[in-house]
mmCIF file of C-alpha atoms in Angstrom:
data_model
loop_
_atom_site.group_PDB
_atom_site.id
_atom_site.type_symbol
_atom_site.label_atom_id
_atom_site.label_comp_id
_atom_site.label_asym_id
_atom_site.label_seq_id
_atom_site.Cartn_x
_atom_site.Cartn_y
_atom_site.Cartn_z
ATOM 1 C CA UNK U 1 -41.340 -68.702 -44.716
ATOM 2 C CA UNK U 2 -40.370 -67.437 -47.287
ATOM 3 C CA UNK U 3 -42.994 -66.183 -50.242
ATOM 4 C CA UNK U 4 -42.520 -67.989 -53.433
ATOM 5 C CA UNK U 5 -41.828 -65.252 -56.206
ATOM 6 C CA UNK U 6 -43.604 -65.235 -59.265
ATOM 7 C CA UNK U 7 -42.513 -63.550 -62.504
ATOM 8 C CA UNK U 8 -44.229 -60.428 -63.633
ATOM 9 C CA UNK U 9 -45.501 -60.085 -67.258
ATOM 10 C CA UNK U 10 -46.039 -56.682 -68.722
ATOM 11 C CA UNK U 11 -48.774 -56.188 -71.383
ATOM 12 C CA UNK U 12 -49.900 -53.318 -73.598
ATOM 13 C CA UNK U 13 -53.494 -52.088 -73.247
ATOM 14 C CA UNK U 14 -53.766 -49.246 -76.153
ATOM 15 C CA UNK U 15 -57.033 -47.872 -77.525
ATOM 16 C CA UNK U 16 -56.574 -45.740 -80.387
ATOM 17 C CA UNK U 17 -58.229 -45.418 -83.667
ATOM 18 C CA UNK U 18 -54.977 -46.384 -85.822
ATOM 19 C CA UNK U 19 -53.561 -49.489 -84.181
ATOM 20 C CA UNK U 20 -51.227 -50.476 -87.012
ATOM 21 C CA UNK U 21 -49.534 -47.005 -86.663
ATOM 22 C CA UNK U 22 -49.388 -47.544 -83.090
ATOM 23 C CA UNK U 23 -47.844 -51.182 -83.413
ATOM 24 C CA UNK U 24 -45.256 -49.330 -85.742
ATOM 25 C CA UNK U 25 -44.264 -46.810 -83.670
ATOM 26 C CA UNK U 26 -43.717 -48.993 -80.874
ATOM 27 C CA UNK U 27 -41.336 -51.353 -82.983
ATOM 28 C CA UNK U 28 -39.514 -48.092 -83.844
ATOM 29 C CA UNK U 29 -39.297 -46.490 -80.296
ATOM 30 C CA UNK U 30 -35.737 -47.799 -78.880
ATOM 31 C CA UNK U 31 -35.558 -48.214 -75.057
ATOM 32 C CA UNK U 32 -32.427 -47.159 -73.354
ATOM 33 C CA UNK U 33 -30.847 -50.766 -73.228
ATOM 34 C CA UNK U 34 -31.702 -50.955 -77.085
ATOM 35 C CA UNK U 35 -34.520 -52.879 -77.206
ATOM 36 C CA UNK U 36 -37.246 -52.197 -79.140
ATOM 37 C CA UNK U 37 -40.551 -50.973 -77.097
ATOM 38 C CA UNK U 38 -42.520 -53.741 -78.536
ATOM 39 C CA UNK U 39 -40.035 -56.456 -77.354
ATOM 40 C CA UNK U 40 -40.307 -54.955 -73.961
ATOM 41 C CA UNK U 41 -43.831 -56.379 -73.505
ATOM 42 C CA UNK U 42 -45.289 -60.005 -73.260
ATOM 43 C CA UNK U 43 -48.404 -59.385 -74.475
ATOM 44 C CA UNK U 44 -49.599 -56.023 -76.626
ATOM 45 C CA UNK U 45 -53.760 -55.138 -77.654
ATOM 46 C CA UNK U 46 -53.894 -52.118 -79.279
ATOM 47 C CA UNK U 47 -57.420 -51.946 -80.619
ATOM 48 C CA UNK U 48 -60.162 -49.319 -81.443
ATOM 49 C CA UNK U 49 -62.027 -51.004 -78.231
ATOM 50 C CA UNK U 50 -62.446 -49.927 -74.761
ATOM 51 C CA UNK U 51 -59.711 -51.142 -72.264
ATOM 52 C CA UNK U 52 -62.168 -53.484 -70.368
ATOM 53 C CA UNK U 53 -62.617 -55.425 -73.392
ATOM 54 C CA UNK U 54 -58.336 -55.232 -73.384
ATOM 55 C CA UNK U 55 -58.266 -56.708 -70.116
ATOM 56 C CA UNK U 56 -61.073 -59.041 -70.592
ATOM 57 C CA UNK U 57 -58.808 -60.204 -73.711
ATOM 58 C CA UNK U 58 -55.494 -60.356 -71.494
ATOM 59 C CA UNK U 59 -57.232 -62.416 -68.940
ATOM 60 C CA UNK U 60 -58.371 -65.400 -71.521
ATOM 61 C CA UNK U 61 -54.942 -65.151 -72.945
ATOM 62 C CA UNK U 62 -53.150 -65.777 -69.805
ATOM 63 C CA UNK U 63 -55.513 -67.143 -67.352
ATOM 64 C CA UNK U 64 -54.820 -64.522 -64.903
ATOM 65 C CA UNK U 65 -57.055 -63.140 -62.638
ATOM 66 C CA UNK U 66 -58.064 -59.721 -62.634
ATOM 67 C CA UNK U 67 -57.110 -59.390 -58.987
ATOM 68 C CA UNK U 68 -53.536 -60.283 -60.007
ATOM 69 C CA UNK U 69 -53.216 -57.620 -62.524
ATOM 70 C CA UNK U 70 -52.187 -53.929 -62.338
ATOM 71 C CA UNK U 71 -53.237 -51.051 -64.544
ATOM 72 C CA UNK U 72 -51.551 -47.988 -65.115
ATOM 73 C CA UNK U 73 -53.252 -45.126 -67.015
ATOM 74 C CA UNK U 74 -53.682 -41.343 -67.365
ATOM 75 C CA UNK U 75 -57.188 -41.179 -68.184
ATOM 76 C CA UNK U 76 -59.451 -41.518 -64.596
ATOM 77 C CA UNK U 77 -62.267 -43.073 -66.606
ATOM 78 C CA UNK U 78 -60.141 -45.566 -67.538
ATOM 79 C CA UNK U 79 -59.115 -46.374 -63.784
ATOM 80 C CA UNK U 80 -62.953 -46.487 -62.987
ATOM 81 C CA UNK U 81 -63.967 -48.617 -65.885
ATOM 82 C CA UNK U 82 -61.183 -51.008 -65.448
ATOM 83 C CA UNK U 83 -61.167 -51.127 -61.607
ATOM 84 C CA UNK U 84 -64.950 -52.880 -62.178
ATOM 85 C CA UNK U 85 -63.238 -55.587 -63.457
ATOM 86 C CA UNK U 86 -61.204 -56.204 -60.072
ATOM 87 C CA UNK U 87 -57.949 -55.458 -61.622
ATOM 88 C CA UNK U 88 -55.605 -53.049 -58.981
ATOM 89 C CA UNK U 89 -55.812 -49.517 -61.044
ATOM 90 C CA UNK U 90 -52.831 -46.869 -60.476
ATOM 91 C CA UNK U 91 -53.940 -43.286 -61.855
ATOM 92 C CA UNK U 92 -50.531 -41.707 -63.601
ATOM 93 C CA UNK U 93 -51.950 -38.191 -64.976
ATOM 94 C CA UNK U 94 -47.923 -37.515 -65.724
ATOM 95 C CA UNK U 95 -47.521 -40.980 -67.151
ATOM 96 C CA UNK U 96 -45.696 -43.955 -66.021
ATOM 97 C CA UNK U 97 -42.942 -43.313 -63.172
ATOM 98 C CA UNK U 98 -41.067 -45.295 -60.864
ATOM 99 C CA UNK U 99 -43.281 -44.218 -58.017
ATOM 100 C CA UNK U 100 -46.162 -45.530 -59.658
ATOM 101 C CA UNK U 101 -44.145 -48.847 -60.078
ATOM 102 C CA UNK U 102 -43.242 -48.800 -56.275
ATOM 103 C CA UNK U 103 -47.013 -48.255 -55.617
ATOM 104 C CA UNK U 104 -47.903 -51.220 -57.464
ATOM 105 C CA UNK U 105 -45.376 -53.482 -55.692
ATOM 106 C CA UNK U 106 -46.294 -52.366 -52.430
ATOM 107 C CA UNK U 107 -50.331 -53.066 -53.086
ATOM 108 C CA UNK U 108 -49.325 -56.387 -54.180
ATOM 109 C CA UNK U 109 -47.432 -57.016 -51.101
ATOM 110 C CA UNK U 110 -50.047 -55.932 -48.815
ATOM 111 C CA UNK U 111 -52.684 -58.220 -50.696
#
């Protein structure tokens, strides 16, 4: 029996004391395919609050269970905090990489 594929939704959960500036930067940054960075995501939460609050809001907005979410971050304390919600977390000290993405895909294949 073939496993039914589900679409992958992508979100930004960013903490900054300058949320409007961060949003504007995402509107100005252009990906290699010509799209703005902001257009590459289904949901964007940029606030002064902690990452757990961001994920609680994403959960309320999408209805996606925490255990079906994946979080990439370059700060270990964010990884530890969000993991307590049941989110699958991957530490990316050098930023997002293809290897981290593949690790996430494997993590979900095994669950």
